[in-house]
Short mmCIF file of C-alpha atoms and ligand atoms in Angstrom, two decimals:
data_model
loop_
_atom_site.label_atom_id
_atom_site.label_comp_id
_atom_site.label_asym_id
_atom_site.label_seq_id
_atom_site.Cartn_x
_atom_site.Cartn_y
_atom_site.Cartn_z
CA MET A 12 -40.12 -53.29 -15.35
CA LEU A 13 -42.10 -53.06 -12.15
CA TYR A 14 -45.20 -54.87 -13.34
CA SER A 15 -43.60 -57.96 -14.82
CA MET A 16 -41.41 -58.36 -11.71
CA ASN A 17 -44.52 -58.37 -9.56
CA ALA A 18 -46.23 -60.74 -11.93
CA MET A 19 -43.39 -63.25 -11.69
CA SER A 20 -43.69 -63.56 -7.94
CA ARG A 21 -47.36 -64.57 -7.87
CA PRO A 22 -49.91 -66.38 -10.02
CA LYS A 23 -51.17 -64.32 -12.93
CA GLN A 24 -54.67 -62.85 -12.78
CA LEU A 25 -56.97 -63.00 -15.79
CA ILE A 26 -58.87 -59.86 -16.73
CA VAL A 27 -61.41 -59.05 -19.42
CA GLY A 28 -60.85 -55.77 -21.30
CA VAL A 29 -63.65 -54.28 -23.38
CA ASP A 30 -63.42 -51.46 -25.94
CA LEU A 31 -66.88 -50.09 -26.68
CA GLY A 32 -66.77 -48.09 -29.90
CA GLY A 33 -69.43 -46.64 -32.15
CA THR A 34 -69.02 -49.40 -34.76
CA LYS A 35 -67.28 -52.31 -32.96
CA ILE A 36 -67.26 -53.96 -29.57
CA SER A 37 -63.86 -55.51 -28.98
CA ALA A 38 -63.14 -57.74 -25.99
CA ILE A 39 -60.05 -59.63 -24.84
CA LEU A 40 -59.09 -61.97 -22.07
CA ALA A 41 -55.56 -61.10 -20.92
CA ASP A 42 -53.27 -61.74 -17.99
CA ASP A 43 -51.95 -58.93 -15.80
CA GLY A 44 -48.82 -58.77 -17.93
CA GLY A 45 -50.90 -57.74 -20.93
CA ASN A 46 -50.61 -61.07 -22.74
CA ILE A 47 -53.79 -61.66 -24.75
CA VAL A 48 -55.30 -65.11 -24.32
CA ALA A 49 -58.60 -64.75 -26.24
CA ARG A 50 -60.39 -62.20 -28.40
CA ASP A 51 -63.92 -61.37 -29.51
CA LEU A 52 -64.96 -58.73 -32.02
CA ARG A 53 -68.53 -57.90 -32.98
CA ASP A 54 -70.56 -55.04 -34.41
CA THR A 55 -71.89 -52.51 -31.92
CA GLN A 56 -75.05 -51.88 -33.95
CA ALA A 57 -75.31 -48.67 -31.95
CA GLN A 58 -78.51 -47.57 -33.70
CA GLN A 59 -80.38 -50.32 -31.77
CA GLY A 60 -79.88 -48.34 -28.54
CA PRO A 61 -78.24 -49.04 -25.15
CA GLU A 62 -80.16 -52.18 -24.11
CA ALA A 63 -79.26 -54.17 -27.23
CA VAL A 64 -75.66 -52.92 -27.15
CA ILE A 65 -75.27 -53.87 -23.48
CA ARG A 66 -76.61 -57.34 -24.28
CA ARG A 67 -73.92 -57.71 -26.95
CA ILE A 68 -71.21 -56.49 -24.50
CA VAL A 69 -72.29 -59.18 -22.00
CA GLU A 70 -72.27 -61.86 -24.73
CA SER A 71 -68.81 -60.72 -25.85
CA ILE A 72 -67.43 -60.87 -22.29
CA LYS A 73 -68.89 -64.36 -21.78
CA GLN A 74 -67.38 -65.46 -25.09
CA VAL A 75 -63.78 -64.44 -24.19
CA ALA A 76 -64.06 -65.50 -20.56
CA SER A 77 -65.52 -68.93 -21.45
CA GLY A 78 -65.42 -70.42 -17.97
CA ALA A 79 -62.01 -69.04 -16.93
CA ASP A 80 -61.46 -67.71 -13.42
CA ILE A 81 -61.70 -63.95 -14.00
CA ALA A 82 -60.48 -61.30 -11.54
CA GLY A 83 -62.61 -58.57 -13.09
CA ILE A 84 -63.53 -56.41 -16.05
CA GLY A 85 -62.32 -53.09 -17.44
CA ILE A 86 -64.28 -51.12 -20.02
CA GLY A 87 -63.27 -48.17 -22.18
CA ALA A 88 -66.18 -46.42 -23.87
CA ALA A 89 -66.30 -43.90 -26.71
CA GLY A 90 -68.05 -41.09 -24.88
CA THR A 91 -68.07 -38.86 -21.83
CA CYS A 92 -67.78 -41.12 -18.80
CA GLU A 93 -67.86 -40.50 -15.08
CA ALA A 94 -65.25 -42.96 -13.88
CA SER A 95 -66.12 -42.60 -10.17
CA THR A 96 -69.69 -43.81 -10.74
CA GLY A 97 -69.14 -45.85 -13.89
CA ILE A 98 -71.76 -43.94 -15.83
CA VAL A 99 -71.63 -43.21 -19.57
CA ALA A 100 -72.99 -39.65 -19.50
CA SER A 101 -73.30 -39.16 -23.25
CA SER A 102 -71.67 -40.21 -26.49
CA PRO A 103 -71.70 -38.80 -30.01
CA ASN A 104 -71.05 -42.35 -31.31
CA LEU A 105 -73.66 -44.18 -29.25
CA PRO A 106 -77.14 -42.80 -29.92
CA GLY A 107 -79.55 -42.93 -26.97
CA TRP A 108 -76.82 -43.24 -24.34
CA ARG A 109 -77.60 -40.72 -21.62
CA ASN A 110 -76.41 -41.43 -18.07
CA VAL A 111 -76.24 -45.20 -18.58
CA PRO A 112 -74.83 -46.89 -15.41
CA LEU A 113 -72.82 -49.36 -17.49
CA LYS A 114 -70.39 -50.36 -14.72
CA ASP A 115 -73.22 -51.35 -12.33
CA ILE A 116 -75.15 -53.19 -15.02
CA ILE A 117 -72.15 -55.29 -16.09
CA GLN A 118 -71.08 -55.86 -12.48
CA GLN A 119 -74.55 -57.14 -11.53
CA GLU A 120 -74.99 -59.19 -14.68
CA LEU A 121 -71.64 -61.00 -14.35
CA GLY A 122 -70.92 -60.74 -10.61
CA LEU A 123 -67.39 -59.41 -11.18
CA PRO A 124 -65.72 -56.14 -10.13
CA THR A 125 -65.94 -53.78 -13.11
CA TYR A 126 -64.39 -50.39 -13.92
CA LEU A 127 -65.27 -47.92 -16.65
CA ASP A 128 -63.61 -44.88 -18.21
CA ASN A 129 -63.53 -43.13 -21.57
CA ASP A 130 -61.48 -44.61 -24.41
CA ALA A 131 -58.70 -42.00 -24.39
CA ASN A 132 -58.03 -42.30 -20.63
CA VAL A 133 -58.02 -46.05 -21.02
CA ALA A 134 -55.60 -45.89 -23.97
CA VAL A 135 -53.02 -43.85 -22.04
CA LEU A 136 -53.22 -46.41 -19.22
CA GLY A 137 -52.65 -49.17 -21.78
CA GLU A 138 -49.48 -47.50 -23.03
CA TYR A 139 -48.38 -46.80 -19.44
CA TYR A 140 -48.79 -50.40 -18.31
CA PHE A 141 -48.05 -52.42 -21.44
CA GLY A 142 -46.82 -50.17 -24.26
CA ALA A 143 -44.26 -47.54 -25.17
CA GLY A 144 -45.03 -45.50 -22.04
CA GLY A 145 -44.00 -48.24 -19.61
CA GLY A 146 -42.95 -46.71 -16.32
CA ILE A 147 -42.93 -43.13 -17.68
CA ASP A 148 -44.72 -41.05 -15.05
CA ASN A 149 -45.34 -37.92 -17.15
CA LEU A 150 -46.96 -39.21 -20.28
CA ILE A 151 -49.49 -37.84 -22.74
CA TYR A 152 -51.37 -39.96 -25.25
CA VAL A 153 -52.80 -38.18 -28.27
CA THR A 154 -55.14 -40.05 -30.58
CA VAL A 155 -55.46 -38.50 -34.02
CA SER A 156 -58.24 -40.05 -36.10
CA THR A 157 -61.59 -38.60 -37.21
CA GLY A 158 -61.24 -36.35 -34.13
CA ILE A 159 -58.46 -35.78 -31.61
CA GLY A 160 -58.57 -37.12 -28.07
CA GLY A 161 -56.10 -37.56 -25.29
CA GLY A 162 -55.19 -38.97 -21.94
CA LEU A 163 -52.77 -37.59 -19.35
CA ILE A 164 -50.60 -39.44 -16.86
CA ILE A 165 -49.21 -36.87 -14.44
CA ASP A 166 -46.71 -37.90 -11.76
CA GLY A 167 -47.63 -41.55 -12.31
CA LYS A 168 -51.40 -41.12 -12.07
CA LEU A 169 -54.15 -40.79 -14.63
CA TYR A 170 -55.32 -37.17 -14.43
CA ARG A 171 -59.12 -36.97 -14.59
CA GLY A 172 -59.87 -33.48 -13.26
CA ILE A 173 -62.68 -32.57 -10.88
CA SER A 174 -65.51 -33.90 -13.11
CA GLY A 175 -63.57 -36.66 -14.81
CA SER A 176 -63.56 -34.82 -18.13
CA ALA A 177 -59.88 -33.80 -18.29
CA GLY A 178 -57.88 -34.55 -21.40
CA GLU A 179 -60.21 -33.11 -24.04
CA ILE A 180 -57.15 -31.81 -25.82
CA GLY A 181 -58.79 -32.01 -29.25
CA HIS A 182 -60.93 -29.04 -28.27
CA MET A 183 -58.25 -26.55 -27.29
CA THR A 184 -58.66 -23.49 -29.47
CA ILE A 185 -55.88 -23.23 -32.06
CA ASP A 186 -57.44 -20.65 -34.43
CA VAL A 187 -60.11 -18.31 -33.03
CA ASN A 188 -61.22 -17.61 -36.62
CA GLY A 189 -60.95 -21.23 -37.71
CA PRO A 190 -63.58 -23.77 -38.84
CA ARG A 191 -66.63 -24.60 -36.70
CA CYS A 192 -66.15 -27.74 -34.58
CA ASP A 193 -68.75 -30.47 -33.89
CA CYS A 194 -68.56 -29.38 -30.23
CA GLY A 195 -69.97 -25.97 -31.20
CA ASN A 196 -66.76 -24.03 -30.64
CA ILE A 197 -64.55 -22.51 -33.34
CA GLY A 198 -61.04 -23.46 -34.44
CA CYS A 199 -60.54 -26.43 -32.08
CA TRP A 200 -57.37 -28.47 -32.63
CA GLU A 201 -59.35 -31.30 -34.23
CA THR A 202 -60.89 -28.97 -36.82
CA LEU A 203 -57.35 -28.38 -38.16
CA ALA A 204 -55.30 -31.50 -37.42
CA SER A 205 -57.65 -34.53 -37.58
CA GLY A 206 -58.33 -36.99 -40.38
CA THR A 207 -61.64 -35.23 -40.98
CA ALA A 208 -59.81 -31.90 -41.41
CA LEU A 209 -57.32 -33.50 -43.79
CA ALA A 210 -60.08 -35.00 -45.96
CA ARG A 211 -62.05 -31.74 -45.93
CA GLU A 212 -59.02 -29.77 -47.12
CA ALA A 213 -58.35 -32.37 -49.83
CA VAL A 214 -61.93 -32.03 -51.09
CA ARG A 215 -61.64 -28.25 -51.13
CA ARG A 216 -58.45 -28.41 -53.21
CA ILE A 217 -59.86 -31.02 -55.62
CA GLU A 218 -62.95 -28.86 -56.13
CA ALA A 219 -60.60 -25.95 -56.89
CA GLU A 220 -59.20 -28.23 -59.63
CA ALA A 221 -55.80 -28.88 -58.11
CA GLN A 222 -53.54 -31.37 -59.91
CA THR A 223 -53.73 -34.58 -57.87
CA SER A 224 -54.30 -38.34 -58.01
CA ILE A 225 -56.20 -38.42 -54.69
CA LEU A 226 -59.55 -39.07 -56.39
CA SER A 227 -58.25 -42.29 -57.93
CA PHE A 228 -57.73 -43.63 -54.38
CA ALA A 229 -61.38 -42.79 -53.57
CA GLN A 230 -63.07 -44.73 -56.39
CA GLY A 231 -63.22 -41.47 -58.35
CA ASP A 232 -65.94 -40.25 -55.97
CA ILE A 233 -65.31 -36.97 -54.17
CA LYS A 234 -67.65 -38.07 -51.37
CA GLU A 235 -65.29 -41.02 -50.71
CA VAL A 236 -62.20 -38.84 -50.21
CA SER A 237 -60.77 -39.78 -46.82
CA ALA A 238 -57.54 -39.29 -44.89
CA LYS A 239 -56.59 -42.79 -46.04
CA ALA A 240 -57.06 -41.87 -49.73
CA VAL A 241 -54.78 -38.85 -49.23
CA PHE A 242 -52.19 -41.07 -47.51
CA LEU A 243 -52.26 -43.66 -50.31
CA ALA A 244 -51.81 -40.91 -52.92
CA ALA A 245 -48.95 -39.40 -50.90
CA GLN A 246 -47.18 -42.78 -50.76
CA GLU A 247 -47.34 -42.85 -54.58
CA GLY A 248 -45.60 -39.49 -54.64
CA ASP A 249 -48.62 -37.24 -55.20
CA ARG A 250 -47.40 -33.71 -54.50
CA LEU A 251 -50.66 -32.23 -53.22
CA ALA A 252 -51.32 -35.23 -50.98
CA ASN A 253 -47.86 -34.83 -49.45
CA ASP A 254 -48.42 -31.11 -48.95
CA LEU A 255 -51.78 -31.74 -47.28
CA ILE A 256 -50.30 -34.29 -44.86
CA SER A 257 -47.44 -31.88 -44.07
CA ARG A 258 -50.00 -29.17 -43.34
CA THR A 259 -51.90 -31.55 -41.03
CA GLY A 260 -48.61 -32.46 -39.34
CA TYR A 261 -47.90 -28.76 -38.91
CA TYR A 262 -51.20 -28.29 -37.08
CA VAL A 263 -50.60 -31.44 -35.03
CA GLY A 264 -47.34 -29.77 -34.00
CA VAL A 265 -49.05 -26.52 -32.99
CA GLY A 266 -51.20 -28.43 -30.48
CA LEU A 267 -48.19 -30.39 -29.27
CA VAL A 268 -46.36 -27.11 -28.55
CA ASN A 269 -49.16 -26.21 -26.13
CA LEU A 270 -49.02 -29.62 -24.45
CA VAL A 271 -45.22 -29.47 -24.14
CA ASN A 272 -45.30 -25.97 -22.61
CA ILE A 273 -48.17 -26.70 -20.21
CA PHE A 274 -47.31 -30.20 -19.01
CA ASN A 275 -43.54 -30.61 -19.51
CA PRO A 276 -44.07 -34.32 -20.28
CA GLU A 277 -41.30 -36.87 -20.74
CA LEU A 278 -43.12 -38.65 -23.56
CA ILE A 279 -45.98 -37.86 -25.93
CA LEU A 280 -47.36 -40.84 -27.83
CA ILE A 281 -49.35 -40.33 -31.02
CA GLY A 282 -51.94 -43.02 -31.69
CA GLY A 283 -55.12 -43.27 -33.74
CA GLY A 284 -55.60 -43.87 -37.47
CA LEU A 285 -53.39 -40.99 -38.66
CA SER A 286 -50.43 -42.29 -36.65
CA GLN A 287 -50.07 -44.92 -39.40
CA MET A 288 -48.73 -42.09 -41.57
CA GLY A 289 -45.61 -42.25 -39.39
CA GLU A 290 -42.83 -39.80 -40.23
CA MET A 291 -44.87 -38.17 -42.97
CA LEU A 292 -47.07 -36.70 -40.22
CA LEU A 293 -44.59 -36.67 -37.35
CA ASP A 294 -41.64 -34.86 -38.98
CA PRO A 295 -43.48 -31.58 -39.70
CA ALA A 296 -45.03 -31.78 -36.21
CA LEU A 297 -41.62 -32.18 -34.58
CA ARG A 298 -40.28 -29.22 -36.56
CA VAL A 299 -43.01 -26.98 -35.13
CA VAL A 300 -42.27 -28.16 -31.59
CA GLU A 301 -38.58 -27.40 -32.14
CA GLU A 302 -39.39 -23.93 -33.50
CA ARG A 303 -42.10 -22.87 -31.05
CA ALA A 304 -41.99 -24.71 -27.73
CA PHE A 305 -39.96 -23.43 -24.79
CA GLU A 306 -36.45 -24.81 -24.98
CA LEU A 307 -36.32 -26.56 -21.60
CA PRO A 308 -39.45 -28.75 -21.99
CA ALA A 309 -38.81 -29.20 -25.74
CA ARG A 310 -35.38 -30.65 -25.00
CA ALA A 311 -36.81 -33.02 -22.40
CA VAL A 312 -39.74 -34.44 -24.38
CA ARG A 313 -39.77 -37.41 -26.74
CA ILE A 314 -42.62 -37.53 -29.26
CA GLU A 315 -43.24 -40.94 -30.80
CA ILE A 316 -45.83 -43.11 -32.47
CA ALA A 317 -47.80 -45.19 -29.93
CA ARG A 318 -47.07 -48.90 -29.84
CA LEU A 319 -50.28 -50.75 -29.01
CA GLY A 320 -52.14 -49.75 -32.18
CA ALA A 321 -55.66 -51.14 -32.40
CA ASP A 322 -55.17 -52.98 -29.07
CA ALA A 323 -54.71 -49.74 -27.09
CA GLY A 324 -58.40 -49.77 -26.13
CA VAL A 325 -58.72 -53.36 -24.93
CA LEU A 326 -55.31 -53.53 -23.24
CA GLY A 327 -56.02 -50.13 -21.72
CA ALA A 328 -59.25 -51.51 -20.27
CA VAL A 329 -57.23 -54.30 -18.65
CA ALA A 330 -54.81 -51.66 -17.30
CA LEU A 331 -57.76 -49.64 -15.96
CA PHE A 332 -58.89 -52.66 -13.96
CA LEU A 333 -55.36 -53.19 -12.56
CA GLN A 334 -55.00 -49.53 -11.64
CA GLU A 335 -58.38 -49.20 -9.92
CA LYS A 336 -57.97 -52.53 -8.13
CA SER A 337 -54.54 -51.53 -6.81
CA LYS A 338 -56.06 -48.37 -5.30
CA GLU A 339 -58.44 -50.48 -3.24
CA ARG A 340 -55.71 -52.59 -1.67
ZN1 ZN B 10 -64.33 -28.61 -30.49
#
């Protein structure tokens, strides 16, 4: 692979990658081959507001760096980011964050070149540099968890669009008469195919007195019914749980059909919490793609579970640094 060949011919750089989420701040020190040297994980405590959170990010970076000679810092943040300016414009998971110039603050605080982008863009870069997408120039990363997000590599470059907001695939309309989405629109992909949608449908069926063991995987409390509880029940052979996951996979597939037809990608990687369901989710999705997508792009595409798992964010942040730095050379 291109990157490791380059890395062999010169000394390795060390880079700090930060994943800023609504509940956790995760930081790593890694070399430019994606080998992780040190880790730090701490609570975001987002309710304390930007200043306190930024202080914890700085502490976390100092902790993993611990005196090493660092080339720079990459940050992926859960929110709408303007990569060109390094500003976090807003975030549903980080209360009080409005137009926070996070890149400049970190750069000044630590005196190191710093780059920022949203978590989904960063994750696709992680898979492109260090994961299953290595060297694949037309690559889409889809994260399916409480919502659905995505990142697009087109012709070997991260596609950001004119305002840097490209890749909001979770909010393509799938059902114009569907459920109301948190974004305000109706029938977005994530209202039908996310973990939240799966749990909501499970609750609806339990309340309609369907035969199922799902509740026993949620401490018997209907408020605790989650995608994970449905998955655990399905693994034990619960019929309804299996049907519900198939239905979610079906809707995942409907969105994938659109992506396949629009982008003609070589590889689509499915990450996020629901990707742990593996074939249970993927098989019904692949069936829909086979049935509905145009034949030419459907034949060309591979659709697989992403490889970096929980490290997609931090390794992606390292990849973001490498990509942005290489543009400046
Ligand atoms: Zn939406």
